Coordinates of C-alpha atoms and ligand atoms in Angstrom, one line a residue:
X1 CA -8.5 106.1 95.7
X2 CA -8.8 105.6 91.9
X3 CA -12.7 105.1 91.0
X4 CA -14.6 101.6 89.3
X5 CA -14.4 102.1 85.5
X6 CA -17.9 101.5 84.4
X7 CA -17.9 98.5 81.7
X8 CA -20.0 99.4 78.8
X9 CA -19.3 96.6 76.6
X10 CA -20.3 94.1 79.2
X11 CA -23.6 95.8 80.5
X12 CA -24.5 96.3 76.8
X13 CA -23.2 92.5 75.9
X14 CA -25.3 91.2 78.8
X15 CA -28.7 93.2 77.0
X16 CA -27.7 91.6 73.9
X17 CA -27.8 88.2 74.9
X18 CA -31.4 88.9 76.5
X19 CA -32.2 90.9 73.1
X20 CA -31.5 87.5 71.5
X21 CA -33.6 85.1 74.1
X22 CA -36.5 87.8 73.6
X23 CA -36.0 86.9 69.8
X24 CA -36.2 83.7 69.7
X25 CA -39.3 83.4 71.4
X26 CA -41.4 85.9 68.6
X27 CA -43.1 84.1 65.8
X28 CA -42.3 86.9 63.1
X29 CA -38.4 88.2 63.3
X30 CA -38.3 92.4 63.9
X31 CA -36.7 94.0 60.5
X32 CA -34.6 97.3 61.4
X33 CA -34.0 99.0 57.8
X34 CA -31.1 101.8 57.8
X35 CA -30.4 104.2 55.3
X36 CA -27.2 105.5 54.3
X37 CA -26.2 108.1 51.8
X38 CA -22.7 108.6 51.0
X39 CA -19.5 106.8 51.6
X40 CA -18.5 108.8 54.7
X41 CA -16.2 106.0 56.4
X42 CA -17.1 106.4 59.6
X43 CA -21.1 106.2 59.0
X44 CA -19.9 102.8 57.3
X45 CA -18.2 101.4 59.9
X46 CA -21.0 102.4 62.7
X47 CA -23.7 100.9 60.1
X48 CA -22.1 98.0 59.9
X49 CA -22.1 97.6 63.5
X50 CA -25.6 98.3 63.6
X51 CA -26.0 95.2 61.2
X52 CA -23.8 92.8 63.1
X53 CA -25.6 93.7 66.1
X54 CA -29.0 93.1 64.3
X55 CA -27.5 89.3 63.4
X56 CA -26.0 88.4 66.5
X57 CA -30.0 88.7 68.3
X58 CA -31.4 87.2 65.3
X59 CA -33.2 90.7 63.9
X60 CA -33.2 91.2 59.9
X61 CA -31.6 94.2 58.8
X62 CA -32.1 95.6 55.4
X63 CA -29.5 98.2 54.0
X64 CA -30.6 101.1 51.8
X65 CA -27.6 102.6 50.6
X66 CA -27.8 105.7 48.1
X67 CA -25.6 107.8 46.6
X68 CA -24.0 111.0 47.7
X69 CA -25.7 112.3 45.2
X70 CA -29.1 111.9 46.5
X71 CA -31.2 114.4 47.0
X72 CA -33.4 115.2 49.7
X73 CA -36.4 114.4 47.6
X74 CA -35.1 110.9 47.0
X75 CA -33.7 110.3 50.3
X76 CA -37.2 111.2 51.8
X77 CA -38.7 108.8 48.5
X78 CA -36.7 106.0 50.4
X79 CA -38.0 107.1 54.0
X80 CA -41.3 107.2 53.1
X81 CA -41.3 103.3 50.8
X82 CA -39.8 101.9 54.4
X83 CA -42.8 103.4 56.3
X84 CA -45.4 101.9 54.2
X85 CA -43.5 98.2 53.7
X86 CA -45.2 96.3 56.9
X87 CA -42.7 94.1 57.0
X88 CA -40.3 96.6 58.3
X89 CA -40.4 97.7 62.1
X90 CA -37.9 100.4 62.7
X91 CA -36.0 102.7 60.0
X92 CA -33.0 104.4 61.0
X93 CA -31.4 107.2 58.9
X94 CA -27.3 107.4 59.3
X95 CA -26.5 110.9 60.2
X96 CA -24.6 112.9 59.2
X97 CA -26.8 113.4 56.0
X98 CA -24.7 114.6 52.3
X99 CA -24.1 118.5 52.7
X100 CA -27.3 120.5 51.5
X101 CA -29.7 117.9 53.0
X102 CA -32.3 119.3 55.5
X103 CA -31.7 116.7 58.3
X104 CA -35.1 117.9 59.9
X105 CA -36.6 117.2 57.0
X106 CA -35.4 113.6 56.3
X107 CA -35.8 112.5 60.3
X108 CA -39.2 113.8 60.6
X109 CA -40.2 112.0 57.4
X110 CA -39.8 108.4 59.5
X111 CA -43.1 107.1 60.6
X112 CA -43.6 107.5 64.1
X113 CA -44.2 104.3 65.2
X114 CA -40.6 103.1 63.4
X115 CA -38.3 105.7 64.7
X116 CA -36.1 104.0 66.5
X117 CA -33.3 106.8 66.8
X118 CA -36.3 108.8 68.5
X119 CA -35.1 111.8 66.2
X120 CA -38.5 112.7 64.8
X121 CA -39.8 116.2 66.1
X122 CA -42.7 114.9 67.6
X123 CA -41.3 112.0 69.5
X124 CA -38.5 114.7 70.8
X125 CA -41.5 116.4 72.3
X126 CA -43.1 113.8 73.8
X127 CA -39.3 113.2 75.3
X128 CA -39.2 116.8 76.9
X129 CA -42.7 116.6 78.3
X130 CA -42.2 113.2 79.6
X131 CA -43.9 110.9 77.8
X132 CA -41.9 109.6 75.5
X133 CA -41.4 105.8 74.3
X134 CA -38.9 106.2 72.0
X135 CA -36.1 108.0 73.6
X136 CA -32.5 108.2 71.3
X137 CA -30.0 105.4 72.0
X138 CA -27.2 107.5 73.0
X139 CA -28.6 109.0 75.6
X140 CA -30.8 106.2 77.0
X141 CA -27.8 104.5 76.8
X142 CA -26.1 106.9 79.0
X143 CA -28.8 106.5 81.7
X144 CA -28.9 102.6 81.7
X145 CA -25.1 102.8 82.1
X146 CA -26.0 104.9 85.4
X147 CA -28.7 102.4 86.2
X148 CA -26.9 100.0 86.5
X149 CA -24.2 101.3 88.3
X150 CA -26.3 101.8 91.0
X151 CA -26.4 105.8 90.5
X152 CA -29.0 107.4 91.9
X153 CA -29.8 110.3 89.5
X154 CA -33.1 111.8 91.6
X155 CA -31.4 115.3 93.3
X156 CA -28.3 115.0 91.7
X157 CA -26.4 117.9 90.0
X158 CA -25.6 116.8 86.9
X159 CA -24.0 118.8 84.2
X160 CA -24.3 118.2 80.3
X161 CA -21.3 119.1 78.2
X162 CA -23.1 119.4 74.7
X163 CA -26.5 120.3 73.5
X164 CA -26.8 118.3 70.6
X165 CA -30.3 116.7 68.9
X166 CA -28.6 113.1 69.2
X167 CA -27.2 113.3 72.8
X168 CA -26.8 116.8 74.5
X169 CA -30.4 117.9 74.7
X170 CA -32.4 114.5 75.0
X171 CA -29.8 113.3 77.6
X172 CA -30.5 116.6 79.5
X173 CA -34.5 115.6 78.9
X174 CA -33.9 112.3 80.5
X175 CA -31.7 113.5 83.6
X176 CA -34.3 116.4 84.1
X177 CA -37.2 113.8 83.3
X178 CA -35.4 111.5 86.4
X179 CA -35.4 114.0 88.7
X180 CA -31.8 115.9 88.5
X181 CA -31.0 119.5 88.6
X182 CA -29.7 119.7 85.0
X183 CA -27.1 121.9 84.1
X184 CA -26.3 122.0 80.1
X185 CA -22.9 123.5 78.7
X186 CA -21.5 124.0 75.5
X187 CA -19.1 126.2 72.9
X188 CA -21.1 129.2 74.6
X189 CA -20.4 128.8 78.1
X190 CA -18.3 130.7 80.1
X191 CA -16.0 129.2 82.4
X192 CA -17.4 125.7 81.9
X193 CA -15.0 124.9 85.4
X194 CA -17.2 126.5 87.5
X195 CA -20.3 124.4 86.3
X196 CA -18.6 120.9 86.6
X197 CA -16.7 121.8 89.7
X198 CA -20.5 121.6 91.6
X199 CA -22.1 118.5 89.1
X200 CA -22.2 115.3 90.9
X201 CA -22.6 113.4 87.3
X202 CA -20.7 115.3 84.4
X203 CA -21.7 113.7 81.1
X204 CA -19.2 115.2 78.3
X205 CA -20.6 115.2 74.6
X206 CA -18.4 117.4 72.8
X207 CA -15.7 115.4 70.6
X208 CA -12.5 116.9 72.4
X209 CA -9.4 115.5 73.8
X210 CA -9.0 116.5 77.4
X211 CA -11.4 119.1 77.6
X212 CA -12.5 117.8 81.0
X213 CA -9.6 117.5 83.4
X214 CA -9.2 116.5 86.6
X215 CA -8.9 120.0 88.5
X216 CA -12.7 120.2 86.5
X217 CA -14.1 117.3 88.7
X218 CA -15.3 116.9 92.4
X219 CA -14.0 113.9 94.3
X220 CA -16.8 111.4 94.5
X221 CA -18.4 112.2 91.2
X222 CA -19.9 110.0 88.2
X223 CA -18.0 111.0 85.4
X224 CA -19.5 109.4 81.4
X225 CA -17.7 110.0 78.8
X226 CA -19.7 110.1 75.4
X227 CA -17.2 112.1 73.5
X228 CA -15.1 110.5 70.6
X229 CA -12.1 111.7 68.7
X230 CA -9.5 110.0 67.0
X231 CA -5.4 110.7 68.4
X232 CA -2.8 109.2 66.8
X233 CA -4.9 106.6 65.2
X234 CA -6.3 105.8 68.7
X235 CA -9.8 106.8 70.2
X236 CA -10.1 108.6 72.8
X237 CA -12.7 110.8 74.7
X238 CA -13.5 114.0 76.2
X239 CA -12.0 112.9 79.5
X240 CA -8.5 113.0 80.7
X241 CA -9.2 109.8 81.7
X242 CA -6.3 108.9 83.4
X243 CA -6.2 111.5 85.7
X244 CA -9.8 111.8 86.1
X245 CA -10.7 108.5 87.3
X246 CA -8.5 109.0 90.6
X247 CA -10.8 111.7 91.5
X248 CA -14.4 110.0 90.2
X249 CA -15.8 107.6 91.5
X250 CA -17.4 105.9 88.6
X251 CA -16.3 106.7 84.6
X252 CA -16.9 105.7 81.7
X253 CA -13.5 104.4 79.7
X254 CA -13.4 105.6 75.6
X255 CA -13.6 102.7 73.8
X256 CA -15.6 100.3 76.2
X257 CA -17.9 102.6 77.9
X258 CA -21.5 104.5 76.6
X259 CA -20.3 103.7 72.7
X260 CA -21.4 99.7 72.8
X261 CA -24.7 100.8 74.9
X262 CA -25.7 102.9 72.1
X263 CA -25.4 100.0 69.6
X264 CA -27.7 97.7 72.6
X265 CA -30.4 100.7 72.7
X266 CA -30.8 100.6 69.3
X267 CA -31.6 96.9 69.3
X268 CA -34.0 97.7 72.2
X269 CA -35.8 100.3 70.3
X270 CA -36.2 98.3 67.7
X271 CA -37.5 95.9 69.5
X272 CA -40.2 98.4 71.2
X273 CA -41.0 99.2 67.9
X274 CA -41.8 96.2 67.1
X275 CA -43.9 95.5 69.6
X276 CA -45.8 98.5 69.5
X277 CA -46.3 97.7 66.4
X278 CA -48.0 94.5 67.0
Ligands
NAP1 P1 -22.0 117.8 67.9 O1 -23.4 117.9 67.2 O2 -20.8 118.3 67.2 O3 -22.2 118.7 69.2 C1 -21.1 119.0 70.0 C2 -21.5 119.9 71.2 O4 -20.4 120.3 71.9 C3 -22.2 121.2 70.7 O5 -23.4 121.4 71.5 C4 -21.2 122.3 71.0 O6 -21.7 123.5 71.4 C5 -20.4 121.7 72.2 N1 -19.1 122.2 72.3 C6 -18.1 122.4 71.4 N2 -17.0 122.9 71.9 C7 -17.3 123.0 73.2 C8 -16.5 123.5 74.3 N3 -15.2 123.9 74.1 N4 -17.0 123.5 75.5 C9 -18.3 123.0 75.7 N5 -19.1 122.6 74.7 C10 -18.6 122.6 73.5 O7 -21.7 116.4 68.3 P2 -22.6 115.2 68.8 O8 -23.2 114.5 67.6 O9 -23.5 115.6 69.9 O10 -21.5 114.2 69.4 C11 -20.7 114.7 70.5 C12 -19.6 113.7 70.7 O11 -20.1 112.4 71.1 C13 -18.7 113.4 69.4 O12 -17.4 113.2 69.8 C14 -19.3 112.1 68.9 O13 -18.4 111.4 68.2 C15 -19.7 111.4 70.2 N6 -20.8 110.4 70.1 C16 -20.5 109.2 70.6 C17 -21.5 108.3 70.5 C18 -21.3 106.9 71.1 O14 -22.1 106.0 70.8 N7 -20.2 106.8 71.9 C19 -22.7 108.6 69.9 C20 -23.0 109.8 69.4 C21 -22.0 110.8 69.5 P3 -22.6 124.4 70.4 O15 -23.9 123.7 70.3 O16 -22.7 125.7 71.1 O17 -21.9 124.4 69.1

């Protein structure tokens, strides 16, 4: 029996439109500033997103964009002007940062209490000992999606296909944090088969076609898809999807699936933020 497809965009449409009911109701709007350096396209085109997302709630969004050319020093300059302006609730800095640019650097130079990509060293900590409010959109993303499927993730094997500072390792944080046995995989592993064959929830975070396929997957598991690549002008996952989803019995379609929950998370952060803030 071919599994349910889990419907990102409508989970993550249907927090929007509370987002926005929540906004309306604040005296002060909540001001998310990102910054971008560079012209790499594809940071453009998920910025933009980020802005349109802002709108459609009713948040402000300020855009600092700087040059390729920037260095560290002045990227961190930026950072550190945003922490200090008190109109501003949450900064987030587009990744991947000009070559030569210590991203540690840059993240950890957001003010705590603004970080709303959860990227700062210390609020990764406070995410792998558990106490975390800030946790990176991504991977919360990836456990509201399970949520509210009605997935149980206390006891679970689940197996992480990445280990990543955006999404393999805090995703890992937060399955382990929820009670699962966490397995986490990546270019390293040997016979990365023999680890999904047992998981009850694969999560895949990699960026390659087809690199889970169905002989890969138990029948009855939760399979989420967080991988992106682009084939033939089309986007596609980690998942051989089609074959996949006879086995599974939830997954996660590329587009459509954890990629407009991330967008959602980050308009919850930011509101978090905000009212932490307050
Ligand atoms: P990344 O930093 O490049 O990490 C990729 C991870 O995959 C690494 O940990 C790497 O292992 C592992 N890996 C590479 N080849 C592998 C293999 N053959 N088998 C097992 N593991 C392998 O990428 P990322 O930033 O985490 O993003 C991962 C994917 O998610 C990308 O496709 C990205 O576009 C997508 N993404 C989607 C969203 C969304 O909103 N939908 C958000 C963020 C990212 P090593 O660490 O050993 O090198």
């Amino acid at each position: 029996m071919a599994g349910k497809i889990i419907d990102g965009k409508k989970i993550a449409d249907a927090m929007l439109e509370a987002a926005k009911l929540r906004v309306a109701k604040l005296s002060k709007k909540p001001c998310l500033a990102i910054v971008i350096a560079g012209d790499d396209p594809a940071s453009l085109v998920y910025t933009k997103k980020k802005h349109d997302a802002c709108a459609r709630v009713g948040i402000e969004s300020r855009n600092v964009k700087l040059p390729a050319s920037a260095s560290e020093k002045e990227i961190i300059s930026e950072v550190k002007k945003l922490n200090s302006d008190r109109g501003v609730d949450g900064i987030l800095v587009q990744l991947p940062l000009p070559d030569g640019i210590d991203e540690d650097a840059v993240l950890s130079s957001v003010a705590l209490e603004k970080d709303v990509d959860g990227f700062h060293a210390e609020n990764f900590g406070r995410l792998a000992l558990g106490i975390g409010k800030i946790a990176p959109c991504t991977p919360k993303g990836v456990m509201h999606l399970l949520k509210e499927s009605g997935v149980s993730v206390s006891g679970k094997n689940a197996v992480v296909i990445g280990k990543s500072r955006i999404v393999g390792k805090p995703l890992a944080l937060l399955l382990l944090n929820e009670g699962a046995t966490v397995t986490v995989c990546h270019s390293k592993t040997r016979d990365l088969a023999t680890h999904t064959r047992g998981a009850d929830i694969i999560c895949s975070a990699v960026g390659k076609p087809r690199l889970v396929t169905a002989d890969m997957v138990k029948e009855g598991a939760v399979v989420i898809d967080i991988g992106t690549s682009k084939e033939n002008e089309k986007l596609i996952g980690d998942v051989d999807f089609e074959k996949v989803k006879e086995k599974a019995a939830l997954i996660t379609p590329v587009p459509g699936g954890v990629g407009p929950m991330t967008i959602a998370m980050l308009i919850e952060n930011t509101l978090i933020c905000h009212q932490n803030r307050k």
